[in-house]
Amino acid sequence: MVRWKAAIKGFHISDKESTFRMIGGIFIYNHKGEVLISKIYRDDIGRSVIDAFRVNVIHARQQVRKPVTNIARTSFFHTKRGNVWVAAVSKQNCNAAMVFEMINHLCGSFVSYFGKINEDSIKNNFVLIYELLDEMVDFGYPQKTDVGILKTFITQQGIKSTTREEQNQLTSQVTGQIGWRREGIKYRRNELLLDVLENVNLLMSAQGQVLSVHVSGRVIMKSYLSGMPECKFGMNDKVSVEGPAGDPNAERRKLTKPTIAIDDCNFHQCVRLSKYETERSISFIPPDGEFELMKYRTTKDISLPFRIIPLVREVGRTKLEVKVVLKSNYKPQLFGQKIEVRIPTPKSCSGVQLLCQKGKAKYKSSENAILWKIKRMAGMKESQISAEIELLPASDKKKWNRPPISMNFEVPFACSGLKVRYLKVFEPKLGYSDQDTIKWVRYISKSGSYETRT
């Protein structure tokens, strides 16, 4: 994330061609395919491409799932936000990841300026949108994409007349070190909120053997701090706890503090990477408001919150007996929420009789599946569901391939084992310290692709 953002913000005229192939135009459509915004940056893009995208993507007979569509040697990089389509067009071989990063920044600036992205908000703010497109992209090359910088000189009414002091501030933000935060921010109460959000992905065999598992996590921070505070954030990953190589106290810390092994991570551009590499501490001046501090991924020592034990028995050729046991593997004082188990059934199913100990279960013929929902489930508990499935006599002898059982859930802890060890704030200029800051930390793990074979 840091690398992409730095690349987008740091273009120089001499290396544009080698770094980024230009965007030909940006178009915004409503759900009917009508053009709401049209901004063409290059002469090689004509008005005919507007109709091509409408016919081949928006009005396509089959739903287009690919984010990149090639039509007549023209590449369309598109995404749908609410009831509108945002598409970047190019006839050159662009770096797709950077184009989508640019589109995400564009949509993020829309949200920051006028809230939800929908057809009405686009129509009501079309003048502002054209101003943003002029500032963010120049001749097809991304320029200023940070909302904090854009807001220093673009207001809801248009371009703001800036004083000499504001011009100096803008110049330092464009060319200097802290482009993600403006000076002079003040709050009555200084607060720092930290969310550790994880997605657990699992594939388990019917015998209970883990075939693949990994956790992808994000650390989301909401910063409501006055001035230009310096923050330090520490967690229990092996690199941070064990310290730099050759540290004599590394072995002692390793034994006393449980650690996790992070396979890879990406930091927000505000993090000083040099300090992380030398001191093993995450030090930064945070942007104002909500932002993503880091992303990480881990594959070792993952705590699986739920275990599914399936039992499928064929009774003749016209009947199936299915029994599924659900076990929670976390502490008894914790509760899992929004639990949903999806049990697939054969297409030839003619009727289902269900019996569940807890929650509600329903057969959905349109999805060929039994949906079992439980609102809350305490740790170290067990529940089960039984189903008798009647099948229509089939002429072919093709065997049912038994798709895996999947589930959704939400639990209030980090399945990777990540813990926030400390979160410190320093602001000597305004005279408030770490003790004067209100801090909150919350852990939430959700299911990604969480499947058990039957």
XYZ file of C-alpha atoms in Angstrom:
454
model
C 0.000 0.000 0.000
C 2.835 2.394 0.895
C 4.653 1.536 -2.315
C 1.606 2.206 -4.540
C 0.689 5.457 -2.842
C 4.260 6.684 -2.996
C 4.402 5.816 -6.673
C 1.162 7.650 -7.431
C 2.176 10.766 -5.504
C 5.821 10.839 -6.573
C 5.793 11.105 -10.377
C 8.504 13.118 -12.081
C 8.406 14.202 -15.698
C 11.561 12.256 -16.516
C 10.234 8.873 -15.395
C 6.535 9.042 -16.248
C 6.807 6.810 -19.281
C 8.731 4.109 -17.405
C 6.579 4.220 -14.279
C 2.994 4.541 -15.456
C 1.203 4.310 -18.794
C -1.319 7.099 -18.985
C -5.081 6.921 -18.468
C -7.013 8.034 -21.556
C -10.219 9.046 -19.787
C -12.486 8.560 -16.787
C -16.253 8.014 -17.119
C -19.016 7.664 -14.535
C -22.284 5.939 -15.549
C -25.591 5.345 -13.796
C -27.170 1.879 -13.676
C -28.971 2.512 -16.976
C -25.715 3.220 -18.798
C -26.244 6.979 -19.059
C -23.059 9.051 -18.760
C -22.998 11.286 -15.690
C -19.355 12.423 -15.857
C -17.038 12.308 -18.877
C -13.406 13.428 -18.617
C -11.097 12.694 -21.584
C -7.361 13.270 -21.043
C -5.886 11.878 -24.290
C -6.713 12.334 -27.979
C -6.668 8.587 -28.673
C -9.924 8.133 -26.697
C -13.108 9.048 -28.558
C -16.770 9.290 -27.584
C -17.434 5.888 -29.166
C -15.848 4.101 -26.185
C -18.736 5.328 -24.021
C -21.226 3.249 -26.007
C -18.869 0.259 -26.134
C -18.716 0.058 -22.329
C -22.471 0.511 -21.978
C -23.274 -2.297 -24.437
C -20.573 -4.810 -23.427
C -20.526 -4.363 -19.644
C -23.551 -2.530 -18.185
C -26.128 -4.013 -20.594
C -24.355 -7.357 -21.070
C -26.634 -10.419 -21.055
C -24.370 -12.203 -18.590
C -23.044 -10.489 -15.483
C -19.489 -9.212 -16.027
C -17.379 -10.328 -13.052
C -13.938 -9.335 -14.364
C -12.774 -5.855 -13.254
C -10.867 -5.331 -16.525
C -12.621 -5.627 -19.904
C -10.876 -5.317 -23.284
C -13.032 -4.044 -26.156
C -11.529 -3.258 -29.567
C -7.986 -2.829 -28.207
C -9.249 -0.531 -25.453
C -8.936 -1.505 -21.784
C -11.738 -0.588 -19.353
C -10.819 -0.697 -15.641
C -14.164 -0.530 -13.892
C -15.778 -0.822 -10.484
C -19.340 -0.371 -9.241
C -20.074 1.830 -6.230
C -23.715 1.878 -5.168
C -25.767 2.387 -8.332
C -23.010 3.998 -10.413
C -20.108 2.632 -12.470
C -16.662 4.258 -12.409
C -14.488 3.334 -15.406
C -10.943 4.358 -16.379
C -10.119 3.873 -20.072
C -6.773 3.429 -21.801
C -5.455 2.213 -25.138
C -2.035 1.538 -23.604
C -0.720 -1.336 -21.493
C -1.358 0.208 -18.052
C -0.403 -1.194 -14.672
C -3.840 -2.438 -13.576
C -3.049 -2.327 -9.839
C -2.075 1.339 -10.020
C -5.152 2.264 -12.094
C -7.440 0.660 -9.488
C -5.495 2.403 -6.701
C -6.196 5.668 -8.533
C -9.924 4.786 -8.847
C -10.077 3.940 -5.122
C -8.500 7.296 -4.253
C -11.000 9.050 -6.531
C -13.961 7.287 -4.894
C -12.465 7.979 -1.468
C -12.316 11.703 -2.245
C -15.989 11.608 -3.354
C -16.982 10.023 -0.027
C -14.916 12.550 1.920
C -16.492 15.505 0.106
C -20.144 14.512 -0.245
C -20.741 11.197 1.554
C -22.403 8.338 -0.301
C -21.666 7.697 -3.960
C -24.910 7.451 -5.919
C -26.519 8.975 -8.993
C -28.084 11.918 -7.136
C -24.866 12.870 -5.314
C -22.897 12.720 -8.596
C -25.428 15.004 -10.331
C -25.557 17.444 -7.407
C -21.764 17.745 -7.213
C -20.703 17.507 -10.861
C -18.825 20.844 -10.749
C -16.819 19.690 -7.730
C -16.122 16.321 -9.389
C -14.672 17.964 -12.493
C -12.444 20.104 -10.244
C -11.247 16.979 -8.456
C -10.560 15.198 -11.765
C -8.554 18.205 -12.981
C -6.424 18.245 -9.827
C -6.008 14.494 -9.342
C -5.095 13.568 -12.946
C -3.036 15.648 -15.381
C -2.846 14.527 -19.036
C -3.593 10.967 -17.925
C -1.030 10.865 -15.083
C -2.181 10.711 -11.419
C -0.965 13.722 -9.429
C -2.480 14.736 -6.073
C -4.599 11.907 -4.653
C -4.522 12.600 -0.906
C -7.827 14.009 0.389
C -6.022 16.054 3.050
C -4.060 17.914 0.377
C -7.094 18.385 -1.880
C -9.155 19.843 0.966
C -6.626 22.592 1.656
C -7.560 24.343 -1.568
C -10.778 22.761 -2.941
C -13.979 23.462 -0.975
C -17.591 22.489 -1.631
C -18.070 25.745 -3.576
C -14.918 25.452 -5.677
C -11.259 26.458 -5.482
C -10.581 28.463 -2.309
C -8.568 31.654 -2.466
C -5.475 30.871 -0.413
C -3.355 33.211 1.688
C 0.445 33.246 1.480
C 0.607 31.119 4.647
C -1.788 28.531 3.195
C 0.173 28.480 -0.072
C 3.364 27.758 1.856
C 1.551 25.022 3.794
C 0.259 23.469 0.551
C 3.736 23.577 -1.011
C 5.234 21.813 2.000
C 2.503 19.160 1.865
C 2.974 18.467 -1.857
C 6.775 18.348 -1.701
C 7.436 17.721 1.976
C 7.189 15.009 4.574
C 3.705 15.239 6.119
C 1.269 15.376 3.220
C -1.352 13.327 5.044
C -2.022 15.752 7.928
C -2.569 19.491 8.085
C -1.492 21.719 10.959
C -3.812 23.473 13.392
C -6.135 20.531 14.193
C -7.799 20.895 17.607
C -10.142 18.684 19.630
C -11.690 19.193 23.064
C -11.016 15.577 23.942
C -8.104 13.631 22.468
C -9.125 10.102 21.482
C -7.450 7.218 19.693
C -9.517 4.186 18.607
C -7.887 1.026 17.277
C -9.686 -1.853 15.549
C -7.905 -5.130 14.813
C -10.035 -6.750 12.079
C -9.235 -10.248 10.828
C -10.628 -12.627 8.199
C -10.086 -16.336 8.872
C -9.776 -18.608 5.834
C -9.893 -22.384 6.361
C -10.220 -25.573 4.347
C -10.612 -28.698 6.517
C -11.063 -32.338 5.525
C -14.049 -34.411 6.691
C -11.706 -36.198 9.128
C -10.723 -32.926 10.816
C -7.345 -32.395 9.162
C -6.465 -28.779 8.347
C -5.636 -28.608 4.627
C -5.015 -24.865 4.438
C -5.483 -21.952 6.805
C -4.446 -18.306 6.904
C -5.557 -15.052 8.475
C -5.555 -11.725 6.651
C -5.854 -8.795 9.026
C -6.082 -5.027 9.098
C -5.363 -2.497 11.830
C -7.808 0.409 11.447
C -7.156 3.544 13.478
C -9.466 6.467 14.178
C -7.421 9.455 15.293
C -9.008 12.478 16.950
C -5.858 14.158 18.266
C -4.898 17.825 18.415
C -1.739 19.216 16.888
C 0.950 17.034 15.301
C 1.206 14.091 17.713
C 3.840 11.375 17.561
C 2.372 7.883 18.111
C 4.087 4.607 18.904
C 2.360 1.288 18.412
C 3.611 -2.105 19.560
C 2.266 -5.621 19.059
C 3.314 -9.143 19.976
C 4.798 -10.200 16.646
C 8.114 -12.062 16.827
C 10.119 -9.267 15.182
C 8.920 -6.585 17.643
C 9.111 -8.680 20.821
C 12.459 -10.354 20.139
C 14.020 -7.068 19.090
C 16.979 -6.472 16.775
C 19.389 -9.282 15.930
C 21.986 -9.909 18.624
C 19.857 -8.517 21.465
C 20.974 -10.353 24.665
C 17.465 -10.103 26.211
C 15.717 -11.641 23.172
C 15.583 -15.185 24.582
C 14.133 -14.026 27.910
C 11.399 -11.984 26.209
C 10.612 -14.895 23.896
C 9.883 -17.143 26.876
C 7.823 -14.647 28.906
C 5.665 -13.150 26.120
C 3.639 -15.180 23.606
C 4.402 -14.074 20.065
C 2.944 -14.546 16.575
C 4.773 -14.953 13.282
C 3.609 -12.440 10.650
C 4.370 -13.651 7.130
C 4.055 -10.272 5.424
C 2.707 -6.811 6.206
C 2.116 -3.430 4.549
C 2.105 -0.099 6.382
C 0.400 3.225 5.749
C 2.701 5.877 4.285
C 2.802 7.724 7.628
C 4.815 4.915 9.294
C 8.560 5.524 9.561
C 9.903 2.326 8.042
C 13.495 3.137 8.982
C 12.610 3.109 12.688
C 10.715 -0.153 12.295
C 13.749 -1.802 10.722
C 16.239 -0.539 13.326
C 14.246 -0.205 16.579
C 11.377 -2.681 15.777
C 8.789 -0.059 16.803
C 5.959 1.354 14.663
C 6.314 5.136 14.937
C 4.146 7.605 13.004
C 2.282 10.914 12.868
C -1.308 9.799 12.167
C -3.664 11.325 9.573
C -6.758 12.971 11.025
C -9.806 10.695 11.181
C -10.025 7.071 10.072
C -7.241 5.317 8.156
C -5.703 1.863 7.674
C -2.478 1.698 9.673
C -1.336 -1.709 8.432
C -2.274 -4.949 6.670
C -0.804 -8.290 7.604
C -1.048 -12.013 6.882
C -0.199 -15.010 9.049
C -0.384 -18.780 8.543
C 0.975 -20.249 11.804
C -0.547 -20.983 15.232
C -4.015 -19.797 14.234
C -6.807 -20.321 16.763
C -9.803 -21.764 14.897
C -12.976 -20.434 16.586
C -15.307 -23.157 15.251
C -15.046 -26.804 14.276
C -17.616 -28.459 12.003
C -18.018 -32.241 12.228
C -20.143 -33.533 9.304
C -21.716 -36.955 8.895
C -23.479 -37.788 5.601
C -25.093 -41.199 5.110
C -26.837 -42.395 1.958
C -29.948 -44.503 2.649
C -30.682 -46.152 -0.669
C -30.886 -44.016 -3.797
C -33.689 -41.685 -2.697
C -32.697 -40.608 0.788
C -29.815 -38.856 2.573
C -29.248 -38.455 6.299
C -27.099 -35.494 7.276
C -25.861 -34.656 10.766
C -23.638 -31.640 11.466
C -22.076 -30.896 14.858
C -20.814 -27.358 15.518
C -18.249 -26.807 18.301
C -16.962 -23.453 19.587
C -13.288 -23.488 20.596
C -12.830 -20.153 22.403
C -13.089 -19.028 26.038
C -16.460 -19.630 27.767
C -16.881 -15.942 28.674
C -16.768 -14.913 24.992
C -19.679 -15.064 22.543
C -19.688 -15.641 18.800
C -22.313 -13.756 16.789
C -23.945 -13.773 13.333
C -23.275 -17.511 12.951
C -24.561 -19.082 9.749
C -23.798 -22.614 8.542
C -24.518 -23.433 4.894
C -25.055 -27.159 4.209
C -25.304 -27.987 0.465
C -27.923 -30.447 -0.807
C -28.219 -32.369 -4.114
C -30.091 -30.712 -6.991
C -32.517 -33.639 -7.040
C -33.760 -32.822 -3.535
C -37.561 -33.038 -3.255
C -38.078 -32.434 0.477
C -36.144 -31.819 3.720
C -37.036 -32.498 7.352
C -34.933 -30.498 9.822
C -34.228 -30.766 13.548
C -31.769 -28.391 15.254
C -30.870 -27.952 18.936
C -30.211 -24.217 18.756
C -31.061 -21.393 16.365
C -33.212 -21.634 13.245
C -32.762 -23.761 10.133
C -34.388 -23.436 6.732
C -34.068 -25.240 3.400
C -33.591 -22.914 0.408
C -34.389 -24.695 -2.832
C -33.113 -21.762 -4.940
C -29.643 -22.185 -3.428
C -29.753 -25.989 -3.018
C -28.695 -25.582 0.587
C -29.805 -25.719 4.219
C -29.129 -22.475 6.104
C -28.653 -22.842 9.864
C -28.515 -19.527 11.752
C -27.509 -18.965 15.404
C -27.574 -15.444 16.880
C -25.117 -16.044 19.740
C -22.992 -18.952 20.914
C -20.796 -19.047 24.000
C -17.320 -20.561 23.987
C -16.666 -24.279 24.592
C -20.248 -25.179 23.591
C -21.636 -27.685 21.131
C -24.777 -27.767 19.008
C -26.025 -29.979 16.193
C -28.505 -30.169 13.349
C -30.008 -33.263 11.714
C -31.652 -33.413 8.294
C -33.459 -36.108 6.327
C -33.290 -35.312 2.615
C -35.680 -36.952 0.161
C -34.319 -37.310 -3.386
C -36.066 -37.674 -6.725
C -35.225 -40.898 -8.609
C -32.410 -40.049 -11.040
C -32.028 -41.692 -14.447
C -28.248 -41.223 -14.568
C -25.923 -42.919 -12.115
C -23.716 -39.865 -11.618
C -22.658 -39.595 -7.991
C -23.232 -36.387 -5.991
C -19.867 -34.634 -5.589
C -20.637 -33.371 -2.027
C -19.606 -29.671 -1.950
C -18.013 -28.451 1.310
C -20.001 -27.026 4.234
C -19.253 -23.317 4.701
C -19.972 -20.943 7.561
C -20.002 -17.269 8.492
C -19.335 -15.873 11.969
C -17.997 -12.989 14.018
C -15.990 -13.403 17.264
C -14.520 -10.723 19.611
C -10.856 -11.754 19.522
C -7.968 -12.004 17.080
C -7.671 -15.561 15.758
C -4.042 -14.942 14.788
C -3.203 -14.242 18.439
C -2.168 -10.638 17.712
C -2.244 -8.374 20.767
C -1.608 -4.650 21.092
C 1.173 -4.338 23.694
C 1.224 -0.552 23.862
C -0.151 2.543 22.147
C 1.553 5.783 23.163
C 0.921 9.408 22.189
C 3.363 12.363 22.549
C 2.548 15.996 21.756
C 4.983 18.303 23.600
C 3.965 21.503 21.769
C 0.335 21.503 22.989
C 1.205 20.166 26.425
C -0.883 16.985 26.534
C 0.647 13.581 27.194
C -0.153 9.903 26.816
C -2.133 9.912 30.099
C -4.440 12.669 28.791
C -5.464 10.631 25.723
C -8.466 8.284 25.769
C -7.580 5.043 23.968
C -9.782 2.143 22.875
C -8.720 -1.185 21.351
C -11.175 -3.667 19.828
C -10.597 -7.111 18.272
C -12.998 -8.635 15.717
C -12.478 -11.786 13.641
C -14.831 -12.723 10.815
C -15.037 -15.675 8.489
C -13.470 -15.455 5.069
C -13.699 -18.710 3.147
C -14.311 -21.097 6.067
C -15.098 -24.561 4.659
C -15.189 -28.184 5.788
C -15.358 -31.033 3.272
C -18.020 -33.719 3.732
